[in-house]
CSV table of C-alpha atoms in Angstrom, one decimal:
chain,number,residue,atom,x,y,z
W,749,MET,CA,13.9,234.9,127.8
W,750,GLY,CA,10.7,235.0,125.5
W,751,ALA,CA,11.9,231.6,124.7
W,752,SER,CA,13.9,230.2,127.9
W,753,LYS,CA,10.4,230.9,129.5
W,754,HIS,CA,8.4,228.9,127.1
W,755,THR,CA,11.0,226.0,127.3
W,756,SER,CA,10.7,226.1,131.3
W,757,ASP,CA,6.5,225.7,130.7
W,758,VAL,CA,7.2,223.0,129.0
W,759,TYR,CA,9.3,221.2,131.8
W,760,VAL,CA,6.9,222.4,134.6
W,761,ASP,CA,4.2,220.4,132.5
W,762,ARG,CA,6.3,217.4,132.3
W,763,PHE,CA,6.4,217.6,135.7
W,764,ASP,CA,2.7,217.8,136.4
W,765,GLU,CA,2.6,214.5,134.1
W,766,ILE,CA,4.9,212.4,136.2
W,767,ARG,CA,5.6,213.9,139.8
W,768,ASP,CA,2.9,210.8,141.1
W,769,ARG,CA,5.4,208.6,139.5
W,770,LEU,CA,8.4,209.9,140.4
W,771,PRO,CA,10.5,207.6,143.6
W,772,GLY,CA,9.5,208.6,147.0
W,773,ALA,CA,6.4,210.5,145.9
W,774,GLY,CA,4.8,209.6,149.1
W,775,LEU,CA,7.1,211.2,150.6
W,776,PRO,CA,6.0,214.6,152.5
W,777,TRP,CA,9.3,216.5,152.7
W,778,LEU,CA,10.5,215.2,149.3
W,779,LYS,CA,7.3,216.1,147.5
W,780,ASN,CA,7.3,219.6,148.7
W,781,LEU,CA,11.1,219.9,147.8
W,782,ARG,CA,10.5,218.8,144.2
W,783,SER,CA,7.8,221.0,144.3
W,784,GLY,CA,9.0,224.0,145.5
W,785,ALA,CA,12.5,222.8,142.9
W,786,ILE,CA,9.8,223.3,139.9
W,787,GLU,CA,8.8,226.5,140.8
W,788,ARG,CA,11.9,227.9,141.5
W,789,PHE,CA,12.8,226.6,137.6
W,790,ALA,CA,10.0,228.2,136.2
W,791,ASP,CA,10.7,231.6,138.1
W,792,CYS,CA,13.9,231.9,136.2
W,793,GLY,CA,14.1,229.6,132.9
W,794,LEU,CA,16.6,228.1,131.2
W,795,PRO,CA,19.8,229.9,132.2
W,796,ASN,CA,21.0,232.3,129.5
W,797,SER,CA,23.9,235.1,128.7
W,798,ARG,CA,22.5,237.2,130.8
W,799,VAL,CA,23.2,235.2,133.8
W,800,GLU,CA,27.3,235.6,134.8
W,801,GLU,CA,28.1,231.9,135.5
W,802,TRP,CA,26.7,231.1,132.2
W,803,LYS,CA,27.6,233.8,130.0
W,804,TYR,CA,29.0,231.4,127.5
W,805,THR,CA,26.9,228.8,127.0
W,806,ASN,CA,23.7,229.0,125.3
W,807,LEU,CA,21.4,226.0,126.4
W,808,SER,CA,18.9,227.0,124.1
W,809,ARG,CA,20.5,225.4,121.5
W,810,ILE,CA,21.5,222.1,123.2
W,811,LEU,CA,18.4,221.6,124.8
W,812,ASP,CA,15.3,219.6,123.0
W,813,PRO,CA,12.3,222.6,123.3
W,814,GLN,CA,10.2,219.9,123.8
W,815,PRO,CA,12.1,217.0,125.6
W,816,VAL,CA,11.8,213.6,126.1
W,817,LEU,CA,12.4,212.5,130.1
W,818,ALA,CA,14.6,209.7,130.0
W,819,GLY,CA,12.1,206.5,130.9
W,820,PRO,CA,14.4,202.6,131.7
W,821,SER,CA,15.5,201.8,128.5
W,822,VAL,CA,16.7,197.7,128.0
W,823,ASN,CA,17.3,198.5,124.4
W,824,GLY,CA,20.9,198.0,123.0
W,825,VAL,CA,23.0,198.3,126.5
W,826,HIS,CA,24.6,195.2,127.2
W,827,ARG,CA,27.5,194.6,129.5
W,828,ALA,CA,30.1,194.0,126.7
W,829,SER,CA,29.4,197.5,125.6
W,830,LEU,CA,30.1,198.8,128.9
W,831,LYS,CA,33.9,196.8,129.3
W,832,GLN,CA,35.7,199.7,127.9
W,833,TYR,CA,34.9,201.9,131.0
W,834,TYR,CA,35.6,199.7,133.1
W,835,LEU,CA,38.4,200.5,135.7
W,836,ASP,CA,39.8,196.7,134.9
W,837,PRO,CA,42.0,195.2,136.1
W,838,THR,CA,41.1,197.3,139.6
W,839,PRO,CA,38.3,195.4,141.0
W,840,CYS,CA,35.8,197.6,142.3
W,841,HIS,CA,32.3,197.9,143.4
W,842,ARG,CA,30.6,198.8,140.1
W,843,MET,CA,26.7,200.7,139.7
W,844,VAL,CA,25.3,201.2,136.4
W,845,PHE,CA,22.5,203.1,135.6
W,846,VAL,CA,21.0,203.8,132.2
W,847,ASN,CA,19.3,206.9,131.8
W,848,SER,CA,20.1,207.6,135.2
W,849,TYR,CA,17.7,203.8,136.4
W,850,TYR,CA,19.9,201.2,138.3
W,851,ARG,CA,20.6,198.3,135.9
W,852,PRO,CA,21.5,195.4,138.5
W,853,ASP,CA,22.0,193.2,135.4
W,854,LEU,CA,24.3,195.3,134.2
W,855,SER,CA,26.2,195.8,137.6
W,856,GLU,CA,28.4,194.2,139.7
W,857,THR,CA,28.6,195.2,143.5
W,858,GLY,CA,30.1,192.7,145.3
W,859,VAL,CA,30.4,191.8,148.1
W,860,LEU,CA,29.8,194.9,150.6
W,861,PRO,CA,32.0,195.5,153.9
W,862,ALA,CA,30.5,196.4,157.1
W,863,GLY,CA,29.7,200.2,157.1
W,864,LEU,CA,29.0,200.9,153.8
W,865,THR,CA,25.9,201.6,152.2
W,866,LEU,CA,25.7,201.3,148.3
W,867,CYS,CA,22.4,201.5,147.1
W,868,SER,CA,20.1,203.0,144.0
W,869,LEU,CA,18.3,206.3,144.6
W,870,GLU,CA,14.8,204.5,144.4
W,871,THR,CA,16.4,201.8,147.5
W,872,ALA,CA,17.5,204.6,149.9
W,873,LEU,CA,14.1,206.7,149.8
W,874,ALA,CA,11.9,203.6,150.6
W,875,ASP,CA,14.8,202.1,153.4
W,876,ARG,CA,17.0,205.2,154.6
W,877,PRO,CA,14.6,208.6,153.8
W,878,GLU,CA,16.1,210.1,156.6
W,879,LEU,CA,19.5,210.1,155.1
W,880,LEU,CA,18.5,212.0,151.9
W,881,GLU,CA,16.1,214.2,153.6
W,882,ALA,CA,19.2,215.8,155.3
W,883,HIS,CA,21.4,216.4,152.3
W,884,TRP,CA,18.9,217.2,149.4
W,885,GLY,CA,17.4,220.0,151.1
W,886,ILE,CA,20.9,222.0,152.1
W,887,LEU,CA,21.2,222.6,148.7
W,888,HIS,CA,18.2,225.3,148.9
W,889,ASP,CA,21.3,227.1,150.4
W,890,LEU,CA,23.0,227.7,147.3
W,891,SER,CA,20.6,230.9,146.0
W,892,GLU,CA,22.7,233.1,148.5
W,893,ASP,CA,26.0,234.2,147.2
W,894,ARG,CA,28.2,234.4,150.4
W,895,LEU,CA,30.3,236.9,149.3
W,896,SER,CA,27.8,239.7,148.0
W,897,GLY,CA,24.7,238.2,150.3
W,898,LYS,CA,22.9,239.0,147.0
W,899,ASN,CA,20.4,236.1,146.4
W,900,ASP,CA,19.9,234.8,143.2
W,901,LEU,CA,18.2,231.6,142.0
W,902,LYS,CA,19.2,231.5,138.3
W,903,PRO,CA,22.7,230.3,138.3
W,904,HIS,CA,21.8,226.9,140.0
W,905,ALA,CA,18.3,226.7,137.8
W,906,MET,CA,19.6,223.6,137.0
W,907,ILE,CA,19.9,222.3,139.8
W,908,ALA,CA,16.3,222.4,140.5
W,909,LEU,CA,15.7,220.6,137.6
W,910,ASN,CA,17.8,217.9,138.7
W,911,THR,CA,16.0,218.3,142.2
W,912,ALA,CA,12.6,218.0,140.5
W,913,PHE,CA,13.2,214.9,138.0
W,914,ALA,CA,15.5,213.6,139.8
W,915,ALA,CA,14.4,209.4,139.6
W,916,GLY,CA,17.6,207.9,140.0
W,917,GLY,CA,21.5,207.8,141.2
W,918,ALA,CA,23.2,206.0,143.6
W,919,VAL,CA,23.6,206.8,147.3
W,920,ILE,CA,26.8,206.3,149.1
W,921,HIS,CA,27.1,206.3,153.0
W,922,LEU,CA,30.1,205.0,155.0
W,923,ASP,CA,29.9,204.6,158.5
W,924,HIS,CA,32.7,206.1,161.2
W,925,ASN,CA,36.0,205.1,160.4
W,926,VAL,CA,35.2,202.9,157.5
W,927,SER,CA,37.9,203.1,154.8
W,928,LEU,CA,37.3,201.0,151.8
W,929,ASP,CA,40.7,198.9,149.7
W,930,GLY,CA,39.0,199.6,146.3
W,931,PRO,CA,37.0,201.8,144.7
W,932,ILE,CA,33.3,202.5,144.0
W,933,HIS,CA,32.9,202.8,140.3
W,934,LEU,CA,28.9,204.9,139.3
W,935,ILE,CA,28.6,204.8,135.3
W,936,TYR,CA,25.4,207.1,133.8
W,937,LEU,CA,24.4,205.9,129.9
W,938,THR,CA,22.2,207.9,128.6
W,939,ALA,CA,20.3,206.3,125.6
W,940,LEU,CA,17.8,207.4,123.2
W,941,GLU,CA,13.8,207.1,123.5
W,942,GLY,CA,11.5,206.7,120.5
W,943,GLY,CA,13.7,208.7,118.1
W,944,ARG,CA,13.3,211.5,120.4
W,945,PRO,CA,16.0,213.2,122.0
W,946,ALA,CA,16.2,211.9,125.7
W,947,MET,CA,17.1,214.0,128.6
W,948,SER,CA,18.0,211.9,132.4
W,949,HIS,CA,18.6,213.7,135.7
W,950,PRO,CA,21.0,211.9,137.7
W,951,ARG,CA,21.8,212.4,141.7
W,952,THR,CA,24.3,211.1,143.3
W,953,LEU,CA,24.9,211.1,146.9
W,954,VAL,CA,28.0,210.6,148.7
W,955,VAL,CA,28.6,210.6,152.7
W,956,ALA,CA,31.5,209.8,154.5
W,957,GLU,CA,31.1,209.6,158.3
W,958,ALA,CA,34.1,211.1,160.9
W,959,GLY,CA,37.6,209.0,159.4
W,960,ALA,CA,36.0,207.3,156.4
W,961,HIS,CA,38.2,207.0,153.6
W,962,ALA,CA,36.5,206.1,149.9
W,963,THR,CA,37.7,206.4,146.0
W,964,ILE,CA,34.6,207.1,143.9
W,965,PHE,CA,35.0,207.3,139.9
W,966,GLU,CA,31.8,208.7,137.9
W,967,THR,CA,31.7,207.2,134.0
W,968,PHE,CA,29.2,210.0,132.1
W,969,ILE,CA,28.5,208.3,128.6
W,970,GLY,CA,25.8,208.4,125.6
W,971,ASN,CA,24.2,205.4,123.5
W,972,GLY,CA,27.0,205.8,120.4
W,973,GLY,CA,25.5,208.9,118.3
W,974,ASP,CA,22.4,209.3,119.7
W,975,ALA,CA,21.4,212.9,120.5
W,976,HIS,CA,20.5,213.1,124.6
W,977,CYS,CA,21.5,215.5,127.6
W,978,CYS,CA,22.3,214.7,131.1
W,979,ASN,CA,21.3,216.7,133.5
W,980,ALA,CA,23.8,215.6,136.7
W,981,LEU,CA,23.9,216.5,140.1
W,982,THR,CA,26.3,215.0,142.9
W,983,GLN,CA,26.7,215.7,146.4
W,984,VAL,CA,29.8,215.0,148.5
W,985,ALA,CA,29.4,215.3,152.2
W,986,VAL,CA,32.8,214.9,154.6
W,987,GLY,CA,32.5,214.6,157.7
W,988,PRO,CA,35.7,215.2,160.2
W,989,GLY,CA,38.9,214.0,159.3
W,990,ALA,CA,37.5,212.2,156.3
W,991,ARG,CA,39.0,211.8,152.7
W,992,VAL,CA,37.0,211.6,149.5
W,993,CYS,CA,38.8,211.1,146.2
W,994,HIS,CA,36.1,211.4,143.2
W,995,TYR,CA,36.5,210.9,139.7
W,996,LYS,CA,34.5,212.6,136.9
W,997,HIS,CA,34.9,211.2,133.5
W,998,GLN,CA,32.7,213.1,130.7
W,999,GLY,CA,32.4,211.3,127.7
W,1000,GLU,CA,28.9,211.8,126.7
W,1001,ALA,CA,28.5,211.4,122.6
W,1002,PRO,CA,29.5,214.0,119.9
W,1003,ASN,CA,25.5,214.4,120.0
W,1004,GLY,CA,25.1,215.0,123.2
W,1005,ALA,CA,25.1,217.7,126.0
W,1006,HIS,CA,26.1,217.1,129.6
W,1007,ILE,CA,25.1,219.5,132.3
W,1008,GLY,CA,27.4,218.6,135.6
W,1009,SER,CA,26.8,220.1,138.6
W,1010,SER,CA,28.6,219.3,141.9
W,1011,HIS,CA,28.3,220.4,146.1
W,1012,ILE,CA,31.0,219.7,148.4
W,1013,CYS,CA,30.3,219.9,152.4
W,1014,LEU,CA,33.8,219.8,154.3
W,1015,ALA,CA,33.7,219.0,158.0
W,1016,LYS,CA,37.0,220.3,160.0
W,1017,ASN,CA,40.3,218.4,159.0
W,1018,SER,CA,38.3,216.9,156.1
W,1019,THR,CA,39.4,216.3,152.8
W,1020,TYR,CA,38.3,216.7,149.2
W,1021,ASN,CA,40.0,215.7,146.0
W,1022,GLY,CA,38.5,216.1,142.6
W,1023,PHE,CA,39.3,215.7,139.1
W,1024,VAL,CA,37.6,215.8,135.9
W,1025,LEU,CA,38.1,214.5,132.7
W,1026,SER,CA,36.0,216.0,130.0
W,1027,ASP,CA,36.5,214.2,126.3
W,1028,GLY,CA,32.7,214.3,125.2
W,1029,ALA,CA,30.6,216.1,124.5
């Protein structure tokens, strides 16, 4: 436990360094949410073999003890290098993120139909903060096991870490009865920063209101053989009678690490179909 607590202290120090530079730093609700999240992570430390849900995963072996929080990167990332991951020939709305930061120069969102909001986390915090406030806070309820009633934060420490550090990602909102003809494709690339293993914390929010239909693809990759870690969190809220098909491809580089969490909230008569292909790290 000592090594885990030491590592968690490093993350707390990193958070104190950058907290005022994170998107939405001026929003009181988000400031409080991030501060509470890093406190929870500090209390829990990195999950270890003593935590039932993590008993077969030793994070201390795959996470750098002095992590570099990945920032915006433009080096070595070109549209041509991403084409192998495209859904071609299927037309789609494609967003590309490097180290969780949106890259419009690599993206092709096309013409968005009426009733669809497709934007970066930073844009959503500026234009529709109430949408994120309504859904981000829900994850605090995850500390309670609904079957046993036992309250335990430790299994969800990496979700707390994502909440504290999430600097980018996608926000997708479909109004009532909006049905998309083609899929939305989100590509998340983690790239090396300054010769050190980089860690990113992408956050995806999908909200389908009543009667809406959408297909979402998420692709997570690393930049060549560079060491990296992606701590991703995806939230999907499916309204009454709505349907979401969600496909995730984890194709991180061999020297990378991927920690993926998904939180799905279903309303009455809603449908969620999820599929995960993991052939990477």
